[in-house]
PDB file of C-alpha atoms in Angstrom:
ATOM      1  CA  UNK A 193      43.470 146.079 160.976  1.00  0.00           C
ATOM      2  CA  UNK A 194      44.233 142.334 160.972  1.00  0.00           C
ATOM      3  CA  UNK A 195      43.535 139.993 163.688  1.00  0.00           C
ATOM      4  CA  UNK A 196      43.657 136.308 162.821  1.00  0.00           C
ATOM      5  CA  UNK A 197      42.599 134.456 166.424  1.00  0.00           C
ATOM      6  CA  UNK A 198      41.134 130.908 164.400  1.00  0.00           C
ATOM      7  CA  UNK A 199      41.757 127.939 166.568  1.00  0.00           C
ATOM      8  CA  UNK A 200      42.594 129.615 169.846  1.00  0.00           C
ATOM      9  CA  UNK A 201      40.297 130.183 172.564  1.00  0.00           C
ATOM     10  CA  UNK A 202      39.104 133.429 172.667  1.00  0.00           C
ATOM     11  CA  UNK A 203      35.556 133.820 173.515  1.00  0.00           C
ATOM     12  CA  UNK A 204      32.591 136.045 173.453  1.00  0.00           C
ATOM     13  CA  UNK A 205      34.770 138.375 176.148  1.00  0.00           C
ATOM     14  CA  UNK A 206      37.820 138.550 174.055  1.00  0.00           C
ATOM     15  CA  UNK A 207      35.590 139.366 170.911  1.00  0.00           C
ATOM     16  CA  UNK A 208      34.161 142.022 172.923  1.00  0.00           C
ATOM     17  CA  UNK A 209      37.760 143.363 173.269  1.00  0.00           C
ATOM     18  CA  UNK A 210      38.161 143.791 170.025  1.00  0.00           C
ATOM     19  CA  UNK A 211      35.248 145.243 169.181  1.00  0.00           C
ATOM     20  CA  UNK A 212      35.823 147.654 171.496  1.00  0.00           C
ATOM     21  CA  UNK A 213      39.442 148.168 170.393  1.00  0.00           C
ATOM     22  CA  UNK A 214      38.135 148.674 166.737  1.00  0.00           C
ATOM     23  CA  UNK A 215      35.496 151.187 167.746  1.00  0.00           C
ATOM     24  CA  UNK A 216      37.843 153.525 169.053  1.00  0.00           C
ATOM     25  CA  UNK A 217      40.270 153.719 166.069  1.00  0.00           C
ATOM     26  CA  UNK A 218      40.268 156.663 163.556  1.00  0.00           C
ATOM     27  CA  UNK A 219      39.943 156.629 160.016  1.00  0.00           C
ATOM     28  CA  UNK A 220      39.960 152.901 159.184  1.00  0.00           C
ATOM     29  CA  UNK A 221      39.488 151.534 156.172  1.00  0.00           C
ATOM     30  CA  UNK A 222      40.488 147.631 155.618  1.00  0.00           C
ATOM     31  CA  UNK A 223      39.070 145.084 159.123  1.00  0.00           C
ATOM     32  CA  UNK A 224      40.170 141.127 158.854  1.00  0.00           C
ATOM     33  CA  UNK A 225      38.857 139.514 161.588  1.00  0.00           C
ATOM     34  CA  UNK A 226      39.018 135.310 161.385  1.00  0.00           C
ATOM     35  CA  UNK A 227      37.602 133.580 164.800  1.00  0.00           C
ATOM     36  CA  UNK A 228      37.065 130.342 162.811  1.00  0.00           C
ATOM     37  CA  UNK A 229      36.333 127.728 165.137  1.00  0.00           C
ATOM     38  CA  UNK A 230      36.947 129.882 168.183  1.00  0.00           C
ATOM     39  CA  UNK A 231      33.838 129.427 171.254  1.00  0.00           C
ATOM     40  CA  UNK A 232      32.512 132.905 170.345  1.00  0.00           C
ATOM     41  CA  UNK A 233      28.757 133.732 169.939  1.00  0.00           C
ATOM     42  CA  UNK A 234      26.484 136.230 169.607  1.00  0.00           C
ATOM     43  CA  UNK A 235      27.297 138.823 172.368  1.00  0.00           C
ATOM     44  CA  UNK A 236      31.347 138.352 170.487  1.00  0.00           C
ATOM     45  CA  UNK A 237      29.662 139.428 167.250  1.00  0.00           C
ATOM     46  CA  UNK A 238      27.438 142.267 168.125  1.00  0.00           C
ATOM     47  CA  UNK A 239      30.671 143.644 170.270  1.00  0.00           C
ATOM     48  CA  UNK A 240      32.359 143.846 166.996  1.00  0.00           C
ATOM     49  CA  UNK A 241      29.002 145.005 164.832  1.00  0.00           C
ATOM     50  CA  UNK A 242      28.873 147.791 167.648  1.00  0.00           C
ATOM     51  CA  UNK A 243      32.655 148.988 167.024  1.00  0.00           C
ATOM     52  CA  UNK A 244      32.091 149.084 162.833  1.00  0.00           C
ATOM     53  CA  UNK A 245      29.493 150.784 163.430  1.00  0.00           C
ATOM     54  CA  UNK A 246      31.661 153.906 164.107  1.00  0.00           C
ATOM     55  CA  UNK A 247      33.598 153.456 160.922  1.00  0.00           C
ATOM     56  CA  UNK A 248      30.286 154.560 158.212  1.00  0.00           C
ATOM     57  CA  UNK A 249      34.246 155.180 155.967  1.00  0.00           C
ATOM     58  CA  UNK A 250      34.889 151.927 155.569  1.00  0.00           C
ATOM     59  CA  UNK A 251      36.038 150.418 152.123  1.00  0.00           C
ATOM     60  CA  UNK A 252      36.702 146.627 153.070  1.00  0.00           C
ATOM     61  CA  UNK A 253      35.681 143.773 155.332  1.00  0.00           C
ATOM     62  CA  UNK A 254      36.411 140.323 155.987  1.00  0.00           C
ATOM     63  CA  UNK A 255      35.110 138.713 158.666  1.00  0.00           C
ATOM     64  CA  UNK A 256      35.155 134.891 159.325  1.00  0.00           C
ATOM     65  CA  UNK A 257      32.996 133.178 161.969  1.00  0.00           C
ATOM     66  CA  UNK A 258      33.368 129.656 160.573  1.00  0.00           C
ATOM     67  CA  UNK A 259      32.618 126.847 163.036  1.00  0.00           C
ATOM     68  CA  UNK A 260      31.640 129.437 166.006  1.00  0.00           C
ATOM     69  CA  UNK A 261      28.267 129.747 168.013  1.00  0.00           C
ATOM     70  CA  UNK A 262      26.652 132.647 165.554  1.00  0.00           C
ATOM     71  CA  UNK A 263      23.174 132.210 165.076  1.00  0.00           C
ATOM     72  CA  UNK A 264      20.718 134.831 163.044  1.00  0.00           C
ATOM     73  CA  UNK A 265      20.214 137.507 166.206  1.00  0.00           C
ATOM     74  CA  UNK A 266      24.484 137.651 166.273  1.00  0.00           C
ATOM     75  CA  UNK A 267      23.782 137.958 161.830  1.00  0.00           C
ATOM     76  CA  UNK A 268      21.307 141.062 162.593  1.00  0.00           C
ATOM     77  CA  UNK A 269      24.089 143.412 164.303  1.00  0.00           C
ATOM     78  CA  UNK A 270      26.247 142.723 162.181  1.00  0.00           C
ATOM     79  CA  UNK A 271      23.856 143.190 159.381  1.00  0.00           C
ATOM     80  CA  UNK A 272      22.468 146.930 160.883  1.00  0.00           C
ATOM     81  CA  UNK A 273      26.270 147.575 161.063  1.00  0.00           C
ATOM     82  CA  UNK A 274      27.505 147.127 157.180  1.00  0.00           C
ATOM     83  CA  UNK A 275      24.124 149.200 156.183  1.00  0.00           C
ATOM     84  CA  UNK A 276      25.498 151.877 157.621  1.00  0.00           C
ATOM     85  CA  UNK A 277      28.670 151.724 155.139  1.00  0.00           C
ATOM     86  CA  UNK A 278      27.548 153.027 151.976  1.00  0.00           C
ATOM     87  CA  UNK A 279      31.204 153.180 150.457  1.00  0.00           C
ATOM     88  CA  UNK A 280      32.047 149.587 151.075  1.00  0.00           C
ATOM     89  CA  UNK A 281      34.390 148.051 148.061  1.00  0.00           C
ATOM     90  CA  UNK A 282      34.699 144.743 149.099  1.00  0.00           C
ATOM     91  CA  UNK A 283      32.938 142.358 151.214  1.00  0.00           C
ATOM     92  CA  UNK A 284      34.067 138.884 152.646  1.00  0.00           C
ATOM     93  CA  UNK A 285      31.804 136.881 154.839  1.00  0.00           C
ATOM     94  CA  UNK A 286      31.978 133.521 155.906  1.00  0.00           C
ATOM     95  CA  UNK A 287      29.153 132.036 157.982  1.00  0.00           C
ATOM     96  CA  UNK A 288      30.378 128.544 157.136  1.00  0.00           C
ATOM     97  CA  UNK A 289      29.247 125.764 160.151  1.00  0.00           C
ATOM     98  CA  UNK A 290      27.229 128.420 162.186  1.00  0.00           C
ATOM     99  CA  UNK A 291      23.882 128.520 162.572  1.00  0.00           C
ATOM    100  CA  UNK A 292      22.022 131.301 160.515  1.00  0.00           C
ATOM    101  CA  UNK A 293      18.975 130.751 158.586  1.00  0.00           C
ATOM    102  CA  UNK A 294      16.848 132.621 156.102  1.00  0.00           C
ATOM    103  CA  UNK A 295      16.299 135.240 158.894  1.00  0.00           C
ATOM    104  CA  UNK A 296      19.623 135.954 159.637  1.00  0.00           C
ATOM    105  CA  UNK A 297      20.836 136.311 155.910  1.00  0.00           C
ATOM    106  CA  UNK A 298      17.475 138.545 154.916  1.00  0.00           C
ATOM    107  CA  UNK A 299      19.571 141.335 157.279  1.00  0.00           C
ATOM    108  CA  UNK A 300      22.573 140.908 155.425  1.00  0.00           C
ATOM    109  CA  UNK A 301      20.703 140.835 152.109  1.00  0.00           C
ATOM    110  CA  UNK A 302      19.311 144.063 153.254  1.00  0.00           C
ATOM    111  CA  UNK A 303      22.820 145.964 154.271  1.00  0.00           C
ATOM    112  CA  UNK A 304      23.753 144.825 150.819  1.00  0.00           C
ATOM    113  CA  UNK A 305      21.076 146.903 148.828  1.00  0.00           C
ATOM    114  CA  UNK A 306      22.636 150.153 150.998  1.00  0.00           C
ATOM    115  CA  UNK A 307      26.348 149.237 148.807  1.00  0.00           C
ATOM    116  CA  UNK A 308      26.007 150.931 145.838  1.00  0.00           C
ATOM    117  CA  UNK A 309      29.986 151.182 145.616  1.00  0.00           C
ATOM    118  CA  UNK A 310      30.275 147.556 146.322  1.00  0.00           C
ATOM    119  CA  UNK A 311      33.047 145.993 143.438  1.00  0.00           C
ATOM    120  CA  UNK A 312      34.106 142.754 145.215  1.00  0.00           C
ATOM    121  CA  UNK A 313      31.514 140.389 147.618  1.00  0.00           C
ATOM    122  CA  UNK A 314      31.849 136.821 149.108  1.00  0.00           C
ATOM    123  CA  UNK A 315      29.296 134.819 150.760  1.00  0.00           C
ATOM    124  CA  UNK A 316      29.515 131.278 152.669  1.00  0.00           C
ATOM    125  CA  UNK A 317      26.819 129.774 154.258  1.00  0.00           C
ATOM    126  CA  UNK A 318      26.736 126.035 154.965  1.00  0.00           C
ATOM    127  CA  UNK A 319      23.059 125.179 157.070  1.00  0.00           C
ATOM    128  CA  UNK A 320      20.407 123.813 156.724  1.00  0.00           C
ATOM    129  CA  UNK A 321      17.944 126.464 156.749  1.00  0.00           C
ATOM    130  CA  UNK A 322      19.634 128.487 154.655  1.00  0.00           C
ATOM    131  CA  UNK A 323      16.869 128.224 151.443  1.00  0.00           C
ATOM    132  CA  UNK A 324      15.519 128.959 147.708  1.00  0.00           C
ATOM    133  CA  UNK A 325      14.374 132.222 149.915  1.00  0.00           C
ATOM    134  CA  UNK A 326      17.884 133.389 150.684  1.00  0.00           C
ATOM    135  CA  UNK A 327      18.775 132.209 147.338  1.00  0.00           C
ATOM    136  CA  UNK A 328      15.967 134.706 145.526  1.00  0.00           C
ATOM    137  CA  UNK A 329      16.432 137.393 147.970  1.00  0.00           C
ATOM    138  CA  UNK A 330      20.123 137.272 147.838  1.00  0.00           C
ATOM    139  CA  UNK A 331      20.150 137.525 143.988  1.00  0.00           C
ATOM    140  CA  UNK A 332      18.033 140.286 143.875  1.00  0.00           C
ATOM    141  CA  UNK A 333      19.791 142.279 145.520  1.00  0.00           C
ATOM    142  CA  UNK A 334      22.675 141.237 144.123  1.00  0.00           C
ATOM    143  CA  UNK A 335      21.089 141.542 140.664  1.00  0.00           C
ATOM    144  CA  UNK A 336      20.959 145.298 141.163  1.00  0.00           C
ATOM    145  CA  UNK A 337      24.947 145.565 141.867  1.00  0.00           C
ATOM    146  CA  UNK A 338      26.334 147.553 138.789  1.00  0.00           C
ATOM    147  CA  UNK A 339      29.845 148.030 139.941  1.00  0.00           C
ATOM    148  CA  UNK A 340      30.182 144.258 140.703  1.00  0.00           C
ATOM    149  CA  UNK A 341      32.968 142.056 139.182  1.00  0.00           C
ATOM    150  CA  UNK A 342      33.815 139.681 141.666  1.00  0.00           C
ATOM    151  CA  UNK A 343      31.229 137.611 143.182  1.00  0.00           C
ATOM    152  CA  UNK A 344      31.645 134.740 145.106  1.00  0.00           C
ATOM    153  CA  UNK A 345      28.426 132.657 146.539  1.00  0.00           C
ATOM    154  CA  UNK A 346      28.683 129.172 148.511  1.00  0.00           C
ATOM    155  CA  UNK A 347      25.865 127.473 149.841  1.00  0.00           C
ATOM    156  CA  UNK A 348      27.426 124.062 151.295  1.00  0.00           C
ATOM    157  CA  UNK A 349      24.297 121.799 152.240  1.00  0.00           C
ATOM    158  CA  UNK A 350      21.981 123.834 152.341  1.00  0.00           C
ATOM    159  CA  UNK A 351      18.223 123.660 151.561  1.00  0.00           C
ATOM    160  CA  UNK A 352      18.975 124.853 148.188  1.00  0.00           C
ATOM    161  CA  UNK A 353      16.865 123.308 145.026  1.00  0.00           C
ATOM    162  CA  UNK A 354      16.667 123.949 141.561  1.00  0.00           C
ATOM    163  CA  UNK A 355      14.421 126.985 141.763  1.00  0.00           C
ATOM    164  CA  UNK A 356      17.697 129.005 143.883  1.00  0.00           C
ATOM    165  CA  UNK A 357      19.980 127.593 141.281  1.00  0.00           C
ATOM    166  CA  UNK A 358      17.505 129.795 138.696  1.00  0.00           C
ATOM    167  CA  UNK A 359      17.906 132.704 140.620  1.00  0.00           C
ATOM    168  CA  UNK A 360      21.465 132.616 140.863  1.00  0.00           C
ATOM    169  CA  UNK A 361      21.738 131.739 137.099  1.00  0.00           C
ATOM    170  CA  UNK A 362      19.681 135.011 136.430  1.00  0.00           C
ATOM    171  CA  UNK A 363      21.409 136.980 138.962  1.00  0.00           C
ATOM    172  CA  UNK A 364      24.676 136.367 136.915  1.00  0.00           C
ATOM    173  CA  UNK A 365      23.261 137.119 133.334  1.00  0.00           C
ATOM    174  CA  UNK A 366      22.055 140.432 134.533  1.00  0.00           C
ATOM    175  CA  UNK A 367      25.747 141.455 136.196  1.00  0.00           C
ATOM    176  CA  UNK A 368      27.503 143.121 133.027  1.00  0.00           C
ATOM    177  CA  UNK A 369      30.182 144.174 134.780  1.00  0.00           C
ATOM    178  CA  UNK A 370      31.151 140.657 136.413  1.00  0.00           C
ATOM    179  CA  UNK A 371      34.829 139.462 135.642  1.00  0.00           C
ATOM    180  CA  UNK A 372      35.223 136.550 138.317  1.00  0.00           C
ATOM    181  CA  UNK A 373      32.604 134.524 139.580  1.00  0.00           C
ATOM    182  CA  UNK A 374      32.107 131.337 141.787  1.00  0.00           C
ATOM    183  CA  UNK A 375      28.878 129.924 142.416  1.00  0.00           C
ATOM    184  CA  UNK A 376      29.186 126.434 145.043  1.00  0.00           C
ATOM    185  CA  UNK A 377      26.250 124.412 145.802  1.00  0.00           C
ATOM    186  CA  UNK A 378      27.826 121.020 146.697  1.00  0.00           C
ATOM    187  CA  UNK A 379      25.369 119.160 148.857  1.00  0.00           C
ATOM    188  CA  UNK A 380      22.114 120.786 147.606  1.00  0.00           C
ATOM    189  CA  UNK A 381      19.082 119.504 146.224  1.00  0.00           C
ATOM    190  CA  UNK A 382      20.099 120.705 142.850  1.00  0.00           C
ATOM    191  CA  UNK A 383      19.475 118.423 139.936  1.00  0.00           C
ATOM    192  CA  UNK A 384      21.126 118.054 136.687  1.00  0.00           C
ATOM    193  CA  UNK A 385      18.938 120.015 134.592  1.00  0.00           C
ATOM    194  CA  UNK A 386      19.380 122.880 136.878  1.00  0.00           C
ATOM    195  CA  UNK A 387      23.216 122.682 137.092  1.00  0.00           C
ATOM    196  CA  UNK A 388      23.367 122.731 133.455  1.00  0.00           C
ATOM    197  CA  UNK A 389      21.511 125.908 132.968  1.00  0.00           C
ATOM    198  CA  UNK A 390      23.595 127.211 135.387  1.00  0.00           C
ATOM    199  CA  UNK A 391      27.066 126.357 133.916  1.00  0.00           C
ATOM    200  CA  UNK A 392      25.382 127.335 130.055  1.00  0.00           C
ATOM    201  CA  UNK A 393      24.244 131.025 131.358  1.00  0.00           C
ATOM    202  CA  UNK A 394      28.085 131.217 132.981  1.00  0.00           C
ATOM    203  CA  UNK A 395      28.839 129.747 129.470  1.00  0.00           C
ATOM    204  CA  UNK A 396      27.357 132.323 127.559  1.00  0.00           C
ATOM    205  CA  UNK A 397      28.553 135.364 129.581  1.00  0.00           C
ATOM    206  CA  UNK A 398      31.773 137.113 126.698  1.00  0.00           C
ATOM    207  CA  UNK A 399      32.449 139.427 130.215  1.00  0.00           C
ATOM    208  CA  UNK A 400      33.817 136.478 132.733  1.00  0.00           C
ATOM    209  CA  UNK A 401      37.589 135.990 132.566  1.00  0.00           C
ATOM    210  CA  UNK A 402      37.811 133.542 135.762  1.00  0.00           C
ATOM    211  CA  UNK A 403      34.759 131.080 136.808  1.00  0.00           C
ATOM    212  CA  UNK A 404      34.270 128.088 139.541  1.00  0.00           C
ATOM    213  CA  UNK A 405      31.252 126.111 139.332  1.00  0.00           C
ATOM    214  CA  UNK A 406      30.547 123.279 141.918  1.00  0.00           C
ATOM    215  CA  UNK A 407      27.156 122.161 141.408  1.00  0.00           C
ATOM    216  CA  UNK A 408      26.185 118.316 142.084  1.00  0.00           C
ATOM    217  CA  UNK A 409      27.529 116.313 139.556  1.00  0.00           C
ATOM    218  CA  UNK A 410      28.660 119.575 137.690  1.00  0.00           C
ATOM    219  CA  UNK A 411      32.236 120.862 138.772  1.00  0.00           C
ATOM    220  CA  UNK A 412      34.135 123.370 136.543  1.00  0.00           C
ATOM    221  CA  UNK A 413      37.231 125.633 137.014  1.00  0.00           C
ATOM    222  CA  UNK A 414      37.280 127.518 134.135  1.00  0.00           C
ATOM    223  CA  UNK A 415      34.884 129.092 131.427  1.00  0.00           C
ATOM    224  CA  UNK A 416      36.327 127.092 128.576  1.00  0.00           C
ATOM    225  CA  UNK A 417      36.148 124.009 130.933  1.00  0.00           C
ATOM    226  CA  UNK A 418      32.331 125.209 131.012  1.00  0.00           C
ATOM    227  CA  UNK A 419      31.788 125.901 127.739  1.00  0.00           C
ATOM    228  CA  UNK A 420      32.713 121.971 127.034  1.00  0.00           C
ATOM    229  CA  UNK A 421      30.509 120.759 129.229  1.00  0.00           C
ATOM    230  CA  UNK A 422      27.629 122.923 127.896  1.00  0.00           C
ATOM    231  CA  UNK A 423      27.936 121.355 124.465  1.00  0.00           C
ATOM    232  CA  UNK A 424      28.200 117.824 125.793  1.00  0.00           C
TER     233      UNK A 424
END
């Protein structure tokens, strides 16, 4: 299923709709739902948390609330929904403009530790409240991930220092198995120092085939590209 509604206005009773729609389908695998910038909220969300929840089968979701009205209680059902899908492949989730915090993303940190099967996972979050906590919590989690190879983490302006640049940086040396990886932190409170290690630890992983860095000062699109700016 499919359903690409940015930019139009469809609402919390439209989202319910669908949610409902997608709750009484049979044996689905793939949902694509993008609402960017669309006047839905919470009640929209948890409509379509409520109709996943029938589909424990599922293998892949993307889901884009970018620019909408979703704060952490809207993050929560949705969160309780993807910990119920323990043979999820691939994960796309863009939060981008809304307004979840720590809170919100500890639920979806939590749904993650129930995917051992997860291969492919994307993250957006641009808030501030958004933290070194999600940042450590996030790559824990993620840490323990041994069928990952495609990871994908973007934290646009949000409270991130250099201690959640460590974590990520640690979080990617212990994923053997990663092939692709982007790691975003434009806008954060990340220094130099901090980027570096970051982009040296990306550096130094033989497995990576495909890397983006964007890290203050520090923006790279490749690992070779990387690699030169290490020894700099």
């Amino acid at each position: 299923v499919e359903l690409e509604l940015c930019g139009n206005d469809v609402g919390d009773h439209g989202l319910a709709a669908v949610g409902d729609a997608l709750g009484s389908l049979r044996d689905l695998q793939q949902v694509r739902v993008s609402c960017g910038g669309c006047p839905v909220g919470n009640e929209g969300v948890s409509r379509v948390a409520r109709g996943l929840k029938e589909h424990v089968e599922l293998k892949s979701v993307n889901l884009h609330l970018f620019r909408t009205k979703v704060s952490d209680s809207g993050v929560v059902d949705f969160g309780e929904a993807l910990g119920r899908m323990s043979k999820m492949d691939s994960l796309i989730l863009n939060l981008c403009g809304c307004d979840v915090t720590d809170s919100g993303v500890e639920r979806i940190s939590a749904a993650l530790g129930r995917m051992p099967s997860l291969s492919s996972l994307s993250l957006i979050f641009s808030k501030h409240g958004v933290s070194d906590v999600t940042a450590h919590e996030l790559g824990g989690v993620i840490g323990g991930m041994e069928k990952l190879t495609t990871l994908s983490l973007n934290f646009d302006a949000c409270d991130i220092t250099d201690a959640g640049a460590h974590s990520i940086t640690r979080t990617i040396l212990s994923l053997r198995h990663l092939a692709r990886a982007r790691v975003g932190l434009p806008g954060c409170d990340v220094g130099d120092a901090a980027a570096r290690r970051l982009a040296s630890a990306v550096a130094r992983s033989p497995h990576l085939v495909a890397v983006s860095v964007d890290v203050g000062s520090l923006l790279a699109t490749s690992v070779q590209q990387l690699r030169q700016l290490v020894q700099q």
